[in-house]
């Protein structure tokens, strides 16, 4: 029995076409209108709005800009919200639940218009998404949800029964699914590079490899200590998400970094891609710890991702788990090589909702819970408008109280392997129940 193959490279597939580019060192400013912590999607989007309104603004990143989740994600424009409508209604009220559901539609449309009007070359394709069902009972519930989306929000959405499934995905693993056509895919590293380009051109100063060490009140503003020295800032916006560190302990106690891993196949023959992914859609599963997958933008590879329960190093087991999942879906790929396997941190919080909030005068735009391609630019830009007092432009359903802190948690997610194991047990039971 031969040992299963693992990937040739442990760096993101996206870096092949859009490698990280170190920025030249910038002189440290003495004073700023707004200092932003983090230069990913959220930080750059906020900086772009602020700079175009005439504010002096600089973003400080502990790594190269985009080196975190912004260039490591799957590039799917889902704007998905993990808790369902009923759960949000119970926790925050029905008005909040309705507003959150409706805002996803607006946020996606905004992103697509932003890409178009700013002429961002990021391989965006509005191809739709197929959500896979594991049993006929689950399929019926999903079909009702698709019908509700179509009627209430006028989103092009419909159910696909098992008999028609292979028109959308070349596997018999599922029991049908649903389609919604307002979701697409982009190249996340190209998107970040283009966002960085327009932000710099608009006057945002980006300090790479310059971590923020502390943020302290100083009169009516803040004294921000960085690895390069101190800066006086009138306002501070934190956009660190899954890479939050000890510089912002209040946020660190509320966000849990969870690894998400993706594998990429070698290039596949055109007839194989046409058979396995005939409509080139984005794919997701209706389970607690499911896979998400998609064709590469050039249509030559399959990229498949899922949660990684490891906490340190780069172990082999999570790669093999994803490979096993890929082969379960598409048995004909059993001998296909993996070209890339990589991971990045997503940020989860106790109620699993993105948000804008303020604490002790510091503004936060964070908590994207694995759906940052849409939510990070949207939340970042709304936070910028809030800082400027533009009440109408700042209005969003995601501006509310901070997420609750997590007991006994100070930055080390020691409990995540057990939680992910528990979710997987729930998925196995649900699969057994639906397929009895």
Short mmCIF file of C-alpha atoms in Angstrom, two decimals:
data_model
loop_
_atom_site.label_atom_id
_atom_site.label_comp_id
_atom_site.label_asym_id
_atom_site.label_seq_id
_atom_site.Cartn_x
_atom_site.Cartn_y
_atom_site.Cartn_z
CA UNK A 1 0.00 0.00 0.00
CA UNK A 2 1.65 3.20 -1.11
CA UNK A 3 1.69 6.26 1.14
CA UNK A 4 -0.89 8.91 0.08
CA UNK A 5 0.67 11.77 -1.77
CA UNK A 6 0.74 15.24 -0.28
CA UNK A 7 1.21 18.57 -1.97
CA UNK A 8 4.34 19.71 -3.74
CA UNK A 9 4.16 23.19 -2.18
CA UNK A 10 3.02 24.47 1.20
CA UNK A 11 2.42 28.00 -0.05
CA UNK A 12 -0.89 29.35 -1.40
CA UNK A 13 -1.71 28.52 -4.99
CA UNK A 14 -2.78 32.16 -5.34
CA UNK A 15 0.79 33.37 -4.80
CA UNK A 16 1.88 31.81 -8.10
CA UNK A 17 0.09 34.44 -10.20
CA UNK A 18 0.17 37.19 -7.57
CA UNK A 19 3.18 36.83 -5.25
CA UNK A 20 3.50 38.95 -2.14
CA UNK A 21 5.53 42.05 -2.82
CA UNK A 22 7.39 43.64 0.11
CA UNK A 23 6.75 47.37 0.35
CA UNK A 24 9.57 49.89 0.77
CA UNK A 25 10.04 51.14 4.29
CA UNK A 26 8.17 54.39 4.95
CA UNK A 27 9.19 57.16 7.36
CA UNK A 28 7.14 56.99 10.54
CA UNK A 29 4.60 59.85 10.78
CA UNK A 30 4.45 61.88 13.96
CA UNK A 31 0.70 62.50 13.76
CA UNK A 32 -2.22 60.97 11.88
CA UNK A 33 -5.93 61.52 11.61
CA UNK A 34 -6.52 57.77 11.57
CA UNK A 35 -4.19 54.87 12.29
CA UNK A 36 -5.38 51.47 11.05
CA UNK A 37 -4.10 48.21 12.51
CA UNK A 38 -4.01 45.62 9.71
CA UNK A 39 -3.62 46.01 5.94
CA UNK A 40 -5.87 43.23 4.67
CA UNK A 41 -9.17 43.69 2.88
CA UNK A 42 -10.84 45.53 5.77
CA UNK A 43 -7.97 47.83 6.65
CA UNK A 44 -7.22 48.85 3.07
CA UNK A 45 -10.91 49.37 2.25
CA UNK A 46 -11.31 51.61 5.28
CA UNK A 47 -8.12 53.48 4.45
CA UNK A 48 -9.27 54.05 0.88
CA UNK A 49 -12.49 55.74 2.03
CA UNK A 50 -10.69 57.86 4.62
CA UNK A 51 -7.90 58.99 2.30
CA UNK A 52 -10.34 59.98 -0.42
CA UNK A 53 -12.13 62.13 2.13
CA UNK A 54 -8.90 63.97 2.87
CA UNK A 55 -7.84 62.25 6.10
CA UNK A 56 -4.21 61.48 6.79
CA UNK A 57 -4.25 57.71 7.25
CA UNK A 58 -1.69 54.94 7.62
CA UNK A 59 -2.15 51.18 7.98
CA UNK A 60 0.34 49.14 10.00
CA UNK A 61 0.70 45.42 9.35
CA UNK A 62 2.78 42.94 11.33
CA UNK A 63 3.47 41.00 8.10
CA UNK A 64 3.59 41.89 4.45
CA UNK A 65 0.17 43.34 3.53
CA UNK A 66 -2.16 40.53 2.57
CA UNK A 67 0.07 37.78 3.91
CA UNK A 68 -2.70 36.62 6.21
CA UNK A 69 -6.23 35.55 5.26
CA UNK A 70 -6.60 38.08 2.44
CA UNK A 71 -4.42 36.00 0.10
CA UNK A 72 -5.08 32.57 1.62
CA UNK A 73 -8.87 32.25 1.34
CA UNK A 74 -10.94 30.44 -1.28
CA UNK A 75 -12.02 33.57 -3.13
CA UNK A 76 -15.76 32.75 -2.90
CA UNK A 77 -18.04 35.80 -2.63
CA UNK A 78 -20.62 34.13 -0.43
CA UNK A 79 -21.20 36.63 2.41
CA UNK A 80 -22.59 33.64 4.28
CA UNK A 81 -23.73 34.00 7.88
CA UNK A 82 -23.23 30.91 10.00
CA UNK A 83 -26.19 31.23 12.43
CA UNK A 84 -29.55 30.75 10.75
CA UNK A 85 -32.39 33.24 10.72
CA UNK A 86 -34.13 31.68 13.73
CA UNK A 87 -30.97 31.80 15.86
CA UNK A 88 -30.26 35.46 15.05
CA UNK A 89 -33.90 36.35 15.77
CA UNK A 90 -33.74 34.64 19.14
CA UNK A 91 -30.51 36.36 20.17
CA UNK A 92 -30.96 39.84 18.70
CA UNK A 93 -34.57 40.18 17.59
CA UNK A 94 -36.38 39.63 14.30
CA UNK A 95 -35.66 43.13 13.00
CA UNK A 96 -31.91 42.50 13.31
CA UNK A 97 -32.24 39.11 11.63
CA UNK A 98 -34.15 40.58 8.68
CA UNK A 99 -31.65 43.41 8.31
CA UNK A 100 -28.67 41.03 8.35
CA UNK A 101 -30.20 38.73 5.74
CA UNK A 102 -31.04 41.64 3.44
CA UNK A 103 -27.61 43.26 3.86
CA UNK A 104 -25.81 40.23 2.46
CA UNK A 105 -27.48 40.85 -0.90
CA UNK A 106 -26.53 44.55 -0.85
CA UNK A 107 -22.95 43.81 0.24
CA UNK A 108 -22.38 41.38 -2.64
CA UNK A 109 -23.80 43.83 -5.15
CA UNK A 110 -21.58 46.55 -3.70
CA UNK A 111 -18.48 44.38 -4.03
CA UNK A 112 -19.22 43.56 -7.67
CA UNK A 113 -19.80 47.22 -8.46
CA UNK A 114 -16.62 48.19 -6.59
CA UNK A 115 -14.56 45.70 -8.62
CA UNK A 116 -16.07 47.06 -11.82
CA UNK A 117 -15.85 50.80 -11.13
CA UNK A 118 -12.34 50.63 -9.64
CA UNK A 119 -11.25 48.35 -12.51
CA UNK A 120 -9.76 45.75 -10.21
CA UNK A 121 -8.19 42.93 -12.24
CA UNK A 122 -8.94 39.96 -9.99
CA UNK A 123 -10.47 37.25 -12.24
CA UNK A 124 -13.95 37.84 -10.87
CA UNK A 125 -16.62 35.59 -12.37
CA UNK A 126 -20.29 35.64 -11.33
CA UNK A 127 -20.83 31.91 -11.87
CA UNK A 128 -23.24 31.08 -9.04
CA UNK A 129 -22.99 28.67 -6.12
CA UNK A 130 -24.25 25.12 -5.68
CA UNK A 131 -24.99 24.12 -2.08
CA UNK A 132 -24.99 20.36 -1.61
CA UNK A 133 -27.52 18.38 0.43
CA UNK A 134 -26.66 15.15 2.26
CA UNK A 135 -30.13 13.67 2.53
CA UNK A 136 -33.58 14.11 1.08
CA UNK A 137 -34.95 15.63 4.29
CA UNK A 138 -32.15 18.20 4.25
CA UNK A 139 -32.77 18.78 0.54
CA UNK A 140 -36.44 19.59 1.16
CA UNK A 141 -35.54 22.16 3.82
CA UNK A 142 -32.92 23.72 1.54
CA UNK A 143 -35.41 23.84 -1.34
CA UNK A 144 -37.83 25.81 0.83
CA UNK A 145 -35.03 28.24 1.76
CA UNK A 146 -34.11 28.71 -1.91
CA UNK A 147 -37.74 29.49 -2.72
CA UNK A 148 -37.87 32.01 0.13
CA UNK A 149 -34.69 33.73 -1.10
CA UNK A 150 -36.21 34.04 -4.54
CA UNK A 151 -39.52 35.46 -3.29
CA UNK A 152 -38.37 37.67 -0.40
CA UNK A 153 -35.07 39.07 -1.67
CA UNK A 154 -35.48 38.48 -5.42
CA UNK A 155 -32.28 36.45 -5.55
CA UNK A 156 -32.13 34.02 -8.46
CA UNK A 157 -32.23 30.78 -6.51
CA UNK A 158 -33.73 27.34 -7.06
CA UNK A 159 -33.54 23.72 -5.96
CA UNK A 160 -31.78 21.01 -7.96
CA UNK A 161 -33.11 17.47 -7.35
CA UNK A 162 -30.82 14.47 -7.24
CA UNK A 163 -31.88 13.41 -10.74
CA UNK A 164 -30.44 16.67 -12.14
CA UNK A 165 -27.42 16.95 -9.85
CA UNK A 166 -24.84 15.89 -12.43
CA UNK A 167 -25.71 18.92 -14.53
CA UNK A 168 -24.00 20.91 -11.77
CA UNK A 169 -21.44 18.60 -10.17
CA UNK A 170 -19.96 15.32 -11.35
CA UNK A 171 -20.62 13.17 -8.29
CA UNK A 172 -23.37 11.02 -6.79
CA UNK A 173 -22.15 11.76 -3.25
CA UNK A 174 -24.94 14.23 -2.49
CA UNK A 175 -28.73 14.08 -2.63
CA UNK A 176 -29.40 17.21 -4.65
CA UNK A 177 -28.87 20.80 -3.64
CA UNK A 178 -29.70 24.42 -4.32
CA UNK A 179 -28.35 27.06 -6.66
CA UNK A 180 -28.08 30.79 -6.10
CA UNK A 181 -26.71 32.96 -8.86
CA UNK A 182 -25.62 36.04 -6.88
CA UNK A 183 -22.40 34.36 -5.68
CA UNK A 184 -19.18 34.13 -7.67
CA UNK A 185 -15.46 33.65 -7.36
CA UNK A 186 -12.37 35.81 -7.63
CA UNK A 187 -8.61 35.47 -7.27
CA UNK A 188 -8.08 36.63 -3.66
CA UNK A 189 -4.40 37.55 -3.97
CA UNK A 190 -5.03 39.58 -7.13
CA UNK A 191 -7.97 41.25 -5.41
CA UNK A 192 -5.77 42.25 -2.47
CA UNK A 193 -2.97 43.45 -4.76
CA UNK A 194 -5.41 45.63 -6.69
CA UNK A 195 -6.99 46.96 -3.51
CA UNK A 196 -3.50 47.80 -2.25
CA UNK A 197 -2.73 49.54 -5.53
CA UNK A 198 -5.77 51.85 -5.42
CA UNK A 199 -5.31 52.50 -1.69
CA UNK A 200 -1.70 53.59 -2.15
CA UNK A 201 -2.66 55.71 -5.16
CA UNK A 202 -5.32 57.43 -3.04
CA UNK A 203 -2.85 58.41 -0.34
CA UNK A 204 -2.98 55.57 2.17
CA UNK A 205 0.48 54.97 3.64
CA UNK A 206 1.12 51.29 4.40
CA UNK A 207 3.81 50.24 6.86
CA UNK A 208 4.70 46.60 6.23
CA UNK A 209 6.33 44.35 8.82
CA UNK A 210 5.68 46.99 11.46
CA UNK A 211 3.58 45.43 14.21
CA UNK A 212 1.60 47.57 16.59
CA UNK A 213 2.68 46.88 20.17
CA UNK A 214 0.18 48.90 22.18
CA UNK A 215 -2.62 51.46 21.92
CA UNK A 216 -2.94 53.98 24.73
CA UNK A 217 -5.27 56.90 25.36
CA UNK A 218 -3.43 60.23 25.11
CA UNK A 219 -5.63 63.25 25.73
CA UNK A 220 -8.32 63.41 23.04
CA UNK A 221 -6.44 60.94 20.85
CA UNK A 222 -4.16 57.93 21.08
CA UNK A 223 -0.51 57.10 21.37
CA UNK A 224 0.20 54.01 19.30
CA UNK A 225 3.49 52.24 19.91
CA UNK A 226 4.82 50.28 16.93
CA UNK A 227 8.02 48.34 16.36
CA UNK A 228 9.34 51.41 14.52
CA UNK A 229 8.38 53.99 17.15
CA UNK A 230 5.35 55.89 18.48
CA UNK A 231 2.63 57.70 16.51
CA UNK A 232 -0.02 60.15 17.70
CA UNK A 233 -3.40 59.40 16.13
CA UNK A 234 -6.71 61.19 16.51
CA UNK A 235 -8.58 57.93 15.83
CA UNK A 236 -7.67 54.23 15.71
CA UNK A 237 -9.36 51.45 13.73
CA UNK A 238 -8.45 47.82 14.39
CA UNK A 239 -8.92 45.37 11.47
CA UNK A 240 -6.82 42.38 12.51
CA UNK A 241 -9.42 39.57 12.51
CA UNK A 242 -7.83 36.06 12.59
CA UNK A 243 -4.34 37.46 13.21
CA UNK A 244 -5.16 39.49 16.30
CA UNK A 245 -2.31 39.56 18.83
CA UNK A 246 -1.54 40.94 22.26
CA UNK A 247 -1.55 44.56 21.07
CA UNK A 248 -5.35 44.55 21.37
CA UNK A 249 -6.12 42.27 24.34
CA UNK A 250 -9.80 43.27 24.47
CA UNK A 251 -10.33 41.91 20.95
CA UNK A 252 -8.04 38.94 21.43
CA UNK A 253 -10.27 37.60 24.23
CA UNK A 254 -13.24 37.67 21.82
CA UNK A 255 -11.88 36.31 18.56
CA UNK A 256 -10.71 32.73 18.12
CA UNK A 257 -8.28 32.05 15.24
CA UNK A 258 -9.26 28.83 13.48
CA UNK A 259 -7.16 27.30 10.74
CA UNK A 260 -8.78 26.83 7.36
CA UNK A 261 -6.80 24.71 4.88
CA UNK A 262 -7.06 24.46 1.11
CA UNK A 263 -5.58 21.97 -1.34
CA UNK A 264 -5.16 22.48 -5.08
CA UNK A 265 -4.90 19.72 -7.64
CA UNK A 266 -2.47 19.65 -10.49
CA UNK A 267 -3.91 20.77 -13.82
CA UNK A 268 -6.67 18.42 -14.95
CA UNK A 269 -7.67 17.51 -18.48
CA UNK A 270 -10.42 19.73 -19.97
CA UNK A 271 -12.82 16.78 -20.29
CA UNK A 272 -12.30 15.92 -16.60
CA UNK A 273 -13.06 19.48 -15.49
CA UNK A 274 -16.11 19.57 -17.78
CA UNK A 275 -17.38 16.35 -16.23
CA UNK A 276 -16.70 17.19 -12.57
CA UNK A 277 -17.57 20.90 -12.56
CA UNK A 278 -19.70 21.42 -15.67
CA UNK A 279 -20.93 24.92 -14.79
CA UNK A 280 -17.70 26.11 -13.06
CA UNK A 281 -19.71 27.06 -9.96
CA UNK A 282 -18.56 27.69 -6.43
CA UNK A 283 -19.44 24.71 -4.20
CA UNK A 284 -20.35 24.38 -0.53
CA UNK A 285 -21.89 21.76 1.75
CA UNK A 286 -24.73 21.96 4.25
CA UNK A 287 -23.00 20.59 7.34
CA UNK A 288 -21.24 21.91 10.42
CA UNK A 289 -17.68 21.23 9.23
CA UNK A 290 -18.16 20.88 5.51
CA UNK A 291 -15.94 21.40 2.51
CA UNK A 292 -15.98 24.36 0.16
CA UNK A 293 -14.51 23.97 -3.28
CA UNK A 294 -14.28 25.55 -6.68
CA UNK A 295 -12.47 25.50 -10.01
CA UNK A 296 -9.40 27.68 -10.29
CA UNK A 297 -10.11 30.91 -12.20
CA UNK A 298 -8.58 29.42 -15.36
CA UNK A 299 -10.79 26.33 -15.03
CA UNK A 300 -7.87 23.88 -14.93
CA UNK A 301 -7.74 22.79 -11.27
CA UNK A 302 -10.01 22.02 -8.36
CA UNK A 303 -9.37 23.80 -5.07
CA UNK A 304 -10.97 22.27 -1.96
CA UNK A 305 -10.90 23.64 1.56
CA UNK A 306 -12.15 22.93 5.07
CA UNK A 307 -11.41 23.50 8.74
CA UNK A 308 -8.04 22.31 10.07
CA UNK A 309 -8.03 21.29 13.73
CA UNK A 310 -4.24 21.56 14.09
CA UNK A 311 -2.83 24.43 16.11
CA UNK A 312 0.93 24.44 15.50
CA UNK A 313 3.30 23.52 12.71
CA UNK A 314 2.19 22.18 9.36
CA UNK A 315 1.19 18.55 9.98
CA UNK A 316 0.47 16.03 7.24
CA UNK A 317 -2.83 14.71 8.67
CA UNK A 318 -5.02 17.71 7.70
CA UNK A 319 -3.73 17.56 4.12
CA UNK A 320 -4.59 13.88 3.90
CA UNK A 321 -8.04 14.55 5.35
CA UNK A 322 -8.81 17.04 2.59
CA UNK A 323 -7.37 14.72 -0.03
CA UNK A 324 -9.60 11.92 1.25
CA UNK A 325 -12.58 14.26 1.02
CA UNK A 326 -11.68 15.15 -2.55
CA UNK A 327 -11.45 11.50 -3.58
CA UNK A 328 -14.71 10.64 -1.81
CA UNK A 329 -16.40 13.25 -3.96
CA UNK A 330 -14.53 12.44 -7.16
CA UNK A 331 -13.12 8.88 -7.10
CA UNK A 332 -11.48 9.34 -10.49
CA UNK A 333 -9.05 11.83 -8.88
CA UNK A 334 -7.51 9.15 -6.64
CA UNK A 335 -4.14 9.30 -8.40
CA UNK A 336 -4.11 13.02 -9.13
CA UNK A 337 -1.25 14.97 -7.56
CA UNK A 338 -1.77 17.95 -5.26
CA UNK A 339 0.23 20.97 -6.32
CA UNK A 340 -0.44 23.12 -3.22
CA UNK A 341 -1.66 22.85 0.36
CA UNK A 342 -1.80 25.83 2.69
CA UNK A 343 -3.69 27.23 5.66
CA UNK A 344 -4.73 30.58 7.05
CA UNK A 345 -6.62 31.84 10.08
CA UNK A 346 -10.29 32.73 10.06
CA UNK A 347 -11.71 34.53 13.11
CA UNK A 348 -14.70 33.13 14.96
CA UNK A 349 -16.61 34.70 17.84
CA UNK A 350 -19.32 33.42 20.17
CA UNK A 351 -22.29 34.55 18.09
CA UNK A 352 -20.55 34.03 14.71
CA UNK A 353 -21.41 37.47 13.27
CA UNK A 354 -19.12 40.11 11.71
CA UNK A 355 -19.41 43.52 13.27
CA UNK A 356 -18.33 47.09 13.84
CA UNK A 357 -18.07 48.21 17.45
CA UNK A 358 -16.23 50.64 19.68
CA UNK A 359 -14.47 50.17 23.02
CA UNK A 360 -12.73 52.95 24.95
CA UNK A 361 -12.71 55.10 21.84
CA UNK A 362 -11.01 52.50 19.60
CA UNK A 363 -13.09 51.35 16.62
CA UNK A 364 -13.09 47.72 15.46
CA UNK A 365 -14.09 46.16 12.12
CA UNK A 366 -13.66 42.43 12.46
CA UNK A 367 -15.06 38.94 13.11
CA UNK A 368 -15.73 37.81 9.54
CA UNK A 369 -16.11 34.13 10.48
CA UNK A 370 -14.80 32.70 7.22
CA UNK A 371 -16.69 35.02 4.85
CA UNK A 372 -14.31 37.96 4.63
CA UNK A 373 -14.17 38.29 0.84
CA UNK A 374 -17.46 40.19 0.97
CA UNK A 375 -17.75 41.24 4.59
CA UNK A 376 -14.25 42.62 5.17
CA UNK A 377 -14.41 45.38 2.51
CA UNK A 378 -18.04 46.12 3.39
CA UNK A 379 -17.46 46.34 7.15
CA UNK A 380 -14.16 48.20 6.70
CA UNK A 381 -15.72 50.91 4.54
CA UNK A 382 -18.69 51.34 6.89
CA UNK A 383 -16.33 51.67 9.83
CA UNK A 384 -14.46 54.42 7.98
CA UNK A 385 -17.68 56.34 7.42
CA UNK A 386 -18.55 55.92 11.10
CA UNK A 387 -15.20 57.42 12.11
CA UNK A 388 -15.92 60.43 9.90
CA UNK A 389 -19.44 60.89 11.28
CA UNK A 390 -21.14 60.08 7.97
CA UNK A 391 -24.16 58.53 9.65
CA UNK A 392 -26.10 57.62 6.52
CA UNK A 393 -23.15 55.98 4.75
CA UNK A 394 -22.10 54.24 7.98
CA UNK A 395 -25.48 52.58 8.59
CA UNK A 396 -25.22 48.79 8.76
CA UNK A 397 -26.93 45.96 10.63
CA UNK A 398 -23.50 44.83 11.82
CA UNK A 399 -22.83 47.91 13.98
CA UNK A 400 -23.71 46.76 17.48
CA UNK A 401 -22.23 45.59 20.77
CA UNK A 402 -18.84 43.80 20.96
CA UNK A 403 -18.88 40.00 20.88
CA UNK A 404 -18.83 38.36 24.28
CA UNK A 405 -15.49 37.34 25.73
CA UNK A 406 -14.60 33.65 25.95
CA UNK A 407 -13.99 32.32 29.48
CA UNK A 408 -10.42 31.18 30.21
CA UNK A 409 -9.26 32.30 26.75
CA UNK A 410 -6.32 34.65 26.23
CA UNK A 411 -5.28 33.92 22.65
CA UNK A 412 -4.39 30.21 22.60
CA UNK A 413 -7.35 28.26 21.10
CA UNK A 414 -6.56 25.07 23.03
CA UNK A 415 -10.20 23.99 22.86
CA UNK A 416 -10.66 24.10 19.06
CA UNK A 417 -9.61 20.50 18.25
CA UNK A 418 -12.30 19.23 20.64
CA UNK A 419 -14.93 21.59 19.21
CA UNK A 420 -14.17 20.61 15.62
CA UNK A 421 -14.26 16.93 16.61
CA UNK A 422 -17.68 17.53 18.17
CA UNK A 423 -18.95 19.20 15.00
CA UNK A 424 -17.70 16.27 12.93
CA UNK A 425 -19.56 13.83 15.18
CA UNK A 426 -22.73 15.89 14.69
CA UNK A 427 -22.20 15.75 10.92
CA UNK A 428 -21.73 11.98 10.98
CA UNK A 429 -24.90 11.50 12.98
CA UNK A 430 -26.85 13.83 10.67
CA UNK A 431 -25.53 11.97 7.62
CA UNK A 432 -26.51 8.60 9.11
CA UNK A 433 -29.97 9.90 10.01
CA UNK A 434 -30.63 11.41 6.59
CA UNK A 435 -29.47 8.31 4.71
CA UNK A 436 -31.12 5.62 6.83
#
